[in-house]
Amino acid sequence: MGVRGLQGFVGSTCPHICTVVNIRELAEHHRTKYPGHTPTIVVDAMCCLRYWYTPDSWICGGQWREYFSALRDFVAAFESAGIKLIFFFDGMVEPGKRDEWVKRRLKNNREISKIFHYIKSKRDQPGRNMFFIPSGLAIFTRFALKSLGQETFCSLQEADYEVAAYGLQHHCLGILGEDTDYLIYDTCPYLSIGDLCLETLETVMLCRETLCESLGLHVADLPLLACLLGNDITPEGMFESFRYKCLSSYASVKENAGKKGNIILAVSDYISKVLHLYQGEKKIEELLPLGPNKALFYKGVTSYLLPGQTSPWLVQKPKVVITDKQVASLNPEPKQEVPMCVDPESKQDVPVCTDPESMQEVPMCTDPESKQEIPMCTDPESKQEIPMCTDPESKREASMCPYPEDKQKLPSETEAQLNVQVLMCMHPEIKQEDTMDLEPEIKQVTMVSESEVLKAARMHHVHSESYLVYNIMSSGEIECSNTLEDELDQALPSQAFIYRPVRQRVYSLLLGDWKDGASTGPVVKEWFVYPGNSLRHPDLVRPLQMTVQGGTPSLEVLWLSQEPAAQARRLDSLLACFNLSSSKEELQAIESPLRALCCLLIYLFVQVDTLSLEDLHAFIAQALCLQGKSTSQLVNLQLDYINSRAVQLGSLLVRGLTMLVLVNSACGFPWTTSEFMPWNVFDGKLFHQKYLQSEKGYAVEVLLEQNRSWLTKFHNLKAVVCKACSKESRRIVGRTHWNTHYTGRLGRQGSSSHRTGSTHGHPGQGQPWRDQGSGGRQYEHDQWRRY
């Protein structure tokens, strides 16, 4: 994340840009500067997950009660200082950053392999130096913060851009995170989460102005520096030869800076002494070896430009100032001069008008075809610049603002479009087809046509109320990061395969009717990490037709209807996604929050034949015992040793809880989210304890800690799961009853209506589930029905 080498450079060569500050004192100063406004810190939540996860145990699936308590303490510390927190989470991976995402996931795979090797050799949890965040941590953190009354947003593009834009537009006290990109954005101060002391609210503030003084640069030069050094958009190797050329001619090499530090100093020196000399006189491509990477370079620079900002490296010096008479047609304030920038190719003047409300400069582009000026309007609510297009039929100007009725003060995805359009005006040599690569994420074709339904999906996404639904409907592309899965364990299939039929039925619900086996129809790109997947291409997954009692309801009914009968339709749809319609009465009789867990257990035990009666006992016992445990009791719980299979089962269940979030939001929220929040139904260490006890053959009474009141509930839950599984010809037995040759790697014949067999292996052929190959295949049927 961030700018390559900048974090180390700041720590070793420029430590003076880091200042220890007291956030309480900063808040008091902010109140004086902005009377009547609550000091606000915008938090890059994805950077903070490791800081927030303080429990000692992380290997068993997550200590969710402890984690929730840590989040509550974090929020309370800021509330006691009168500081408001605004949290942002990554909502999607931009196509231009997919390669970097894949690179990190493959690196994580190697780390996970080392973790399982350690577990199997030491029978213990590795040290914190091998720490890997529990599955689903980012997803459930959103809901935890919302339940704590915090304002939480999910981004529509890269989260760091929206964080920086929000901080600038709302005069925030600072940005709390751990990403050197926040040194590059010209926004509010950057505060380090890694150096935060919660008791005193002291942390380190990194000052971009001081950084510029040390490098001899202006703040507006930082995006250029970031791209030349390498970031998530411009690969590190893109300007490698240029950087070494700068280093070879750099006369002030510092011994204590190291090679990377001296490269940063050398590139900065070149910018300040060479590029500044010709700035505005020559085009940037004449000064830098851009070659075929010109569009990518421009994309990198513009990615740091927040609403209302421009880069001096993308325009030439203004040479003409138009008259007051000309201004009058653009601006009601006739005495204000409007600067002009010159198109470097056509030499035409490109006027810049000023918004009378915000006093911000608003660029005017010229349509290269019609030569008409295209003004950029400003959203009166968000103060964001939005390009105006002209209807060729009516000649009326129409705002390109998506959902102008939306009053949320959030950074819009149109900002990226604005940057590209202004760039094309300034650099007409960049063709329209070049911008397809420049900003692929904004050339997105939605899978679902514009409607109230799509607006509702977007609203739930932005407000962190749903999971993956808007991604499926808007781009047809989703991802799931690494899970603690042992690639050498052939008996347990990956969670990506186990829960794929659920996702396929959700696709059918969200993307419309189609028939199984149809040659055409919607395809969802799944970037799911699982052992053996090289991630060179996504898996292409088609919807799976689902059977809902009374017919599949429309999204309008599920999401927008206020009719009393709609709630029953929502529940029917949820159960149908898990293929559990026949168990509706039994599940409805179970009290919350065990109902959702029971639903998930039925699905898991039907899908995975290698789950045993001992596993079922452990899952149910831990859920019941959790209801009577305090957080301190869970903290003090000690395990005899760590079992690698139990580690996988813990992560498998938590991933299943995230699938419940997906299905519940896709079906219109028939259940409250608290029913499948892990701190209500799962604790990693507690499950591990029950697993070890069950594996040793302990009686149910021992698993339930001799609590007779839980015994009846235990047998009721077990009966519901076993009965539902028997309907699918799945008999749950103890491990002593397994055949010696049985490994669970093979598809199993049975009576399931969707059991069609796999195109990559058939019963009796001995093909291991871990060898499913990489993405790029199309999956149409419920071929992963049994393992």
Short mmCIF file of N, CA, C and O in Angstrom, two decimals, residues 698-770:
data_model
loop_
_atom_site.label_atom_id
_atom_site.label_comp_id
_atom_site.label_asym_id
_atom_site.label_seq_id
_atom_site.Cartn_x
_atom_site.Cartn_y
_atom_site.Cartn_z
N TYR A 698 -15.46 -37.13 24.85
CA TYR A 698 -16.12 -36.65 26.06
C TYR A 698 -17.63 -36.69 25.90
O TYR A 698 -18.16 -36.44 24.80
N ALA A 699 -18.34 -36.94 26.98
CA ALA A 699 -19.81 -36.96 26.94
C ALA A 699 -20.36 -35.56 26.70
O ALA A 699 -19.69 -34.56 26.99
N VAL A 700 -21.58 -35.53 26.20
CA VAL A 700 -22.23 -34.24 25.92
C VAL A 700 -22.32 -33.40 27.18
O VAL A 700 -22.14 -32.17 27.14
N GLU A 701 -22.59 -34.04 28.32
CA GLU A 701 -22.71 -33.30 29.58
C GLU A 701 -21.40 -32.55 29.91
O GLU A 701 -21.43 -31.44 30.45
N VAL A 702 -20.29 -33.16 29.58
CA VAL A 702 -18.99 -32.51 29.82
C VAL A 702 -18.81 -31.33 28.86
O VAL A 702 -18.34 -30.26 29.26
N LEU A 703 -19.19 -31.55 27.59
CA LEU A 703 -19.10 -30.46 26.62
C LEU A 703 -19.91 -29.25 27.06
O LEU A 703 -19.53 -28.10 26.82
N LEU A 704 -21.06 -29.52 27.70
CA LEU A 704 -21.96 -28.44 28.13
C LEU A 704 -21.65 -27.97 29.55
O LEU A 704 -22.44 -27.23 30.14
N GLU A 705 -20.53 -28.41 30.09
CA GLU A 705 -20.06 -27.96 31.41
C GLU A 705 -21.08 -28.25 32.51
O GLU A 705 -21.29 -27.43 33.42
N GLN A 706 -21.74 -29.42 32.38
CA GLN A 706 -22.70 -29.92 33.37
C GLN A 706 -23.90 -28.99 33.56
O GLN A 706 -24.57 -29.02 34.60
N ASN A 707 -24.20 -28.19 32.58
CA ASN A 707 -25.35 -27.28 32.65
C ASN A 707 -26.57 -27.99 32.07
O ASN A 707 -26.70 -28.15 30.86
N ARG A 708 -27.49 -28.40 32.95
CA ARG A 708 -28.65 -29.18 32.51
C ARG A 708 -29.60 -28.36 31.63
O ARG A 708 -30.29 -28.91 30.77
N SER A 709 -29.67 -27.06 31.87
CA SER A 709 -30.59 -26.23 31.07
C SER A 709 -30.17 -26.19 29.61
O SER A 709 -30.99 -25.97 28.71
N TRP A 710 -28.88 -26.36 29.34
CA TRP A 710 -28.40 -26.36 27.95
C TRP A 710 -28.58 -27.72 27.30
O TRP A 710 -28.58 -27.81 26.07
N LEU A 711 -28.73 -28.77 28.10
CA LEU A 711 -28.80 -30.11 27.55
C LEU A 711 -30.00 -30.29 26.63
O LEU A 711 -29.89 -30.86 25.53
N THR A 712 -31.16 -29.79 27.07
CA THR A 712 -32.37 -29.91 26.25
C THR A 712 -32.21 -29.13 24.94
O THR A 712 -32.56 -29.63 23.86
N LYS A 713 -31.66 -27.92 25.02
CA LYS A 713 -31.45 -27.12 23.80
C LYS A 713 -30.47 -27.82 22.86
O LYS A 713 -30.65 -27.80 21.63
N PHE A 714 -29.44 -28.43 23.45
CA PHE A 714 -28.46 -29.14 22.63
C PHE A 714 -29.12 -30.24 21.80
O PHE A 714 -28.93 -30.34 20.58
N HIS A 715 -29.92 -31.07 22.45
CA HIS A 715 -30.56 -32.19 21.74
C HIS A 715 -31.59 -31.68 20.73
O HIS A 715 -31.75 -32.29 19.66
N ASN A 716 -32.27 -30.58 21.03
CA ASN A 716 -33.23 -30.02 20.07
C ASN A 716 -32.51 -29.53 18.81
O ASN A 716 -32.95 -29.79 17.69
N LEU A 717 -31.40 -28.81 19.00
CA LEU A 717 -30.65 -28.29 17.85
C LEU A 717 -30.05 -29.44 17.03
O LEU A 717 -30.10 -29.43 15.80
N LYS A 718 -29.52 -30.42 17.72
CA LYS A 718 -28.95 -31.57 17.03
C LYS A 718 -30.02 -32.30 16.22
O LYS A 718 -29.77 -32.72 15.06
N ALA A 719 -31.22 -32.43 16.79
CA ALA A 719 -32.30 -33.13 16.10
C ALA A 719 -32.71 -32.39 14.83
O ALA A 719 -32.97 -33.01 13.79
N VAL A 720 -32.77 -31.05 14.90
CA VAL A 720 -33.14 -30.25 13.72
C VAL A 720 -32.12 -30.45 12.61
O VAL A 720 -32.46 -30.65 11.44
N VAL A 721 -30.82 -30.39 12.96
CA VAL A 721 -29.76 -30.55 11.96
C VAL A 721 -29.80 -31.95 11.36
O VAL A 721 -29.76 -32.12 10.13
N CYS A 722 -29.88 -32.95 12.19
CA CYS A 722 -29.87 -34.33 11.69
C CYS A 722 -31.09 -34.65 10.83
O CYS A 722 -30.98 -35.35 9.81
N LYS A 723 -32.25 -34.13 11.23
CA LYS A 723 -33.47 -34.36 10.45
C LYS A 723 -33.37 -33.72 9.08
O LYS A 723 -33.73 -34.33 8.05
N ALA A 724 -32.89 -32.47 9.03
CA ALA A 724 -32.75 -31.78 7.75
C ALA A 724 -31.74 -32.49 6.86
O ALA A 724 -31.95 -32.61 5.64
N CYS A 725 -30.66 -32.99 7.45
CA CYS A 725 -29.65 -33.69 6.65
C CYS A 725 -30.19 -35.01 6.12
O CYS A 725 -29.87 -35.42 4.99
N SER A 726 -31.02 -35.69 6.92
CA SER A 726 -31.57 -36.97 6.48
C SER A 726 -32.48 -36.80 5.27
O SER A 726 -32.60 -37.71 4.45
N LYS A 727 -33.12 -35.64 5.15
CA LYS A 727 -33.95 -35.37 3.97
C LYS A 727 -33.11 -35.34 2.70
O LYS A 727 -33.62 -35.56 1.60
N GLU A 728 -31.82 -35.06 2.86
CA GLU A 728 -30.90 -35.05 1.71
C GLU A 728 -30.05 -36.31 1.67
O GLU A 728 -28.98 -36.32 1.06
N SER A 729 -30.53 -37.36 2.37
CA SER A 729 -29.81 -38.64 2.41
C SER A 729 -28.41 -38.50 2.99
O SER A 729 -27.48 -39.20 2.59
N ARG A 730 -28.28 -37.59 3.90
CA ARG A 730 -26.99 -37.38 4.56
C ARG A 730 -27.11 -37.81 6.01
O ARG A 730 -27.83 -37.19 6.81
N ARG A 731 -26.44 -38.90 6.36
CA ARG A 731 -26.46 -39.42 7.72
C ARG A 731 -25.17 -39.00 8.42
O ARG A 731 -24.08 -39.33 7.96
N ILE A 732 -25.30 -38.25 9.49
CA ILE A 732 -24.14 -37.78 10.22
C ILE A 732 -23.71 -38.86 11.21
O ILE A 732 -24.49 -39.25 12.08
N VAL A 733 -22.49 -39.33 11.06
CA VAL A 733 -21.99 -40.41 11.92
C VAL A 733 -20.68 -39.98 12.58
O VAL A 733 -20.03 -39.02 12.17
N GLY A 734 -20.32 -40.73 13.64
CA GLY A 734 -19.05 -40.49 14.29
C GLY A 734 -17.89 -40.99 13.45
O GLY A 734 -18.07 -41.79 12.53
N ARG A 735 -16.71 -40.55 13.74
CA ARG A 735 -15.55 -40.91 12.92
C ARG A 735 -15.22 -42.39 13.00
O ARG A 735 -14.62 -42.94 12.08
N THR A 736 -15.60 -43.02 14.07
CA THR A 736 -15.32 -44.46 14.18
C THR A 736 -16.10 -45.26 13.16
O THR A 736 -15.75 -46.41 12.87
N HIS A 737 -17.18 -44.66 12.61
CA HIS A 737 -18.00 -45.37 11.62
C HIS A 737 -17.53 -45.12 10.19
O HIS A 737 -18.07 -45.70 9.25
N TRP A 738 -16.56 -44.23 10.00
CA TRP A 738 -16.10 -43.96 8.65
C TRP A 738 -15.34 -45.16 8.10
O TRP A 738 -14.60 -45.84 8.81
N ASN A 739 -15.50 -45.37 6.80
CA ASN A 739 -14.70 -46.40 6.14
C ASN A 739 -13.24 -45.93 6.08
O ASN A 739 -12.96 -44.76 5.94
N THR A 740 -12.33 -46.84 6.16
CA THR A 740 -10.92 -46.47 6.20
C THR A 740 -10.47 -45.78 4.92
O THR A 740 -9.54 -44.98 4.93
N HIS A 741 -11.13 -46.07 3.80
CA HIS A 741 -10.70 -45.48 2.53
C HIS A 741 -11.35 -44.13 2.29
O HIS A 741 -11.03 -43.44 1.32
N TYR A 742 -12.28 -43.74 3.15
CA TYR A 742 -13.09 -42.56 2.87
C TYR A 742 -12.33 -41.29 3.23
O TYR A 742 -11.87 -41.13 4.36
N THR A 743 -12.17 -40.39 2.30
CA THR A 743 -11.43 -39.15 2.54
C THR A 743 -12.28 -37.91 2.37
O THR A 743 -11.88 -36.83 2.75
N GLY A 744 -13.45 -38.06 1.73
CA GLY A 744 -14.29 -36.89 1.54
C GLY A 744 -13.87 -36.03 0.37
O GLY A 744 -14.39 -34.95 0.18
N ARG A 745 -12.94 -36.51 -0.43
CA ARG A 745 -12.46 -35.70 -1.54
C ARG A 745 -13.34 -35.81 -2.76
O ARG A 745 -13.19 -35.06 -3.71
N LEU A 746 -14.22 -36.80 -2.77
CA LEU A 746 -14.95 -37.11 -3.99
C LEU A 746 -16.39 -36.67 -3.92
O LEU A 746 -16.99 -36.59 -2.86
N GLY A 747 -16.93 -36.38 -5.10
CA GLY A 747 -18.35 -36.13 -5.15
C GLY A 747 -19.10 -37.39 -4.77
O GLY A 747 -18.63 -38.50 -5.00
N ARG A 748 -20.29 -37.24 -4.18
CA ARG A 748 -21.01 -38.41 -3.69
C ARG A 748 -22.37 -38.49 -4.34
O ARG A 748 -23.09 -37.51 -4.44
N GLN A 749 -22.74 -39.67 -4.78
CA GLN A 749 -24.06 -39.87 -5.37
C GLN A 749 -25.12 -39.70 -4.30
O GLN A 749 -24.93 -40.02 -3.15
N GLY A 750 -26.25 -39.19 -4.68
CA GLY A 750 -27.33 -39.00 -3.72
C GLY A 750 -28.57 -38.50 -4.42
O GLY A 750 -28.68 -38.55 -5.62
N SER A 751 -29.48 -38.00 -3.62
CA SER A 751 -30.79 -37.66 -4.16
C SER A 751 -31.01 -36.17 -4.32
O SER A 751 -32.11 -35.75 -4.60
N SER A 752 -29.96 -35.36 -4.14
CA SER A 752 -30.16 -33.91 -4.23
C SER A 752 -30.63 -33.52 -5.62
O SER A 752 -30.15 -34.01 -6.62
N SER A 753 -31.56 -32.61 -5.65
CA SER A 753 -32.12 -32.20 -6.93
C SER A 753 -31.11 -31.48 -7.80
O SER A 753 -31.28 -31.37 -9.01
N HIS A 754 -30.05 -30.93 -7.17
CA HIS A 754 -29.05 -30.20 -7.94
C HIS A 754 -27.72 -30.93 -7.99
O HIS A 754 -26.71 -30.35 -8.32
N ARG A 755 -27.71 -32.23 -7.67
CA ARG A 755 -26.46 -32.96 -7.68
C ARG A 755 -26.21 -33.44 -9.10
O ARG A 755 -26.77 -34.40 -9.57
N THR A 756 -25.37 -32.69 -9.83
CA THR A 756 -25.19 -32.98 -11.25
C THR A 756 -23.82 -33.54 -11.57
O THR A 756 -23.57 -33.91 -12.70
N GLY A 757 -22.92 -33.56 -10.60
CA GLY A 757 -21.56 -34.02 -10.89
C GLY A 757 -20.70 -32.89 -11.39
O GLY A 757 -21.19 -31.86 -11.84
N SER A 758 -19.41 -33.06 -11.33
CA SER A 758 -18.46 -32.02 -11.72
C SER A 758 -17.84 -32.32 -13.05
O SER A 758 -17.61 -33.46 -13.42
N THR A 759 -17.56 -31.28 -13.80
CA THR A 759 -16.86 -31.47 -15.07
C THR A 759 -15.38 -31.71 -14.84
O THR A 759 -14.65 -31.98 -15.78
N HIS A 760 -14.92 -31.58 -13.60
CA HIS A 760 -13.50 -31.73 -13.32
C HIS A 760 -13.20 -32.96 -12.49
O HIS A 760 -12.10 -33.14 -12.01
N GLY A 761 -14.16 -33.82 -12.28
CA GLY A 761 -13.93 -35.03 -11.50
C GLY A 761 -15.25 -35.70 -11.21
O GLY A 761 -16.25 -35.06 -11.01
N HIS A 762 -15.27 -37.01 -11.22
CA HIS A 762 -16.51 -37.74 -11.01
C HIS A 762 -16.31 -38.74 -9.89
O HIS A 762 -15.19 -39.17 -9.60
N PRO A 763 -17.40 -39.15 -9.25
CA PRO A 763 -17.28 -40.13 -8.19
C PRO A 763 -16.53 -41.36 -8.65
O PRO A 763 -16.79 -41.91 -9.72
N GLY A 764 -15.59 -41.75 -7.82
CA GLY A 764 -14.84 -42.95 -8.12
C GLY A 764 -13.55 -42.74 -8.87
O GLY A 764 -12.79 -43.66 -9.07
N GLN A 765 -13.31 -41.51 -9.34
CA GLN A 765 -12.10 -41.25 -10.11
C GLN A 765 -10.95 -40.74 -9.25
O GLN A 765 -9.85 -40.57 -9.75
N GLY A 766 -11.20 -40.46 -7.98
CA GLY A 766 -10.11 -40.12 -7.07
C GLY A 766 -9.47 -38.78 -7.30
O GLY A 766 -8.29 -38.60 -7.06
N GLN A 767 -10.23 -37.82 -7.81
CA GLN A 767 -9.64 -36.50 -8.03
C GLN A 767 -9.72 -35.65 -6.77
O GLN A 767 -10.80 -35.41 -6.27
N PRO A 768 -8.59 -35.17 -6.23
CA PRO A 768 -8.62 -34.37 -5.01
C PRO A 768 -9.27 -33.02 -5.24
O PRO A 768 -9.08 -32.40 -6.28
N TRP A 769 -10.01 -32.56 -4.24
CA TRP A 769 -10.71 -31.28 -4.36
C TRP A 769 -9.76 -30.10 -4.37
O TRP A 769 -10.10 -29.02 -4.84
N ARG A 770 -8.58 -30.29 -3.83
CA ARG A 770 -7.63 -29.18 -3.81
C ARG A 770 -7.04 -28.89 -5.17
O ARG A 770 -6.36 -27.91 -5.37
#
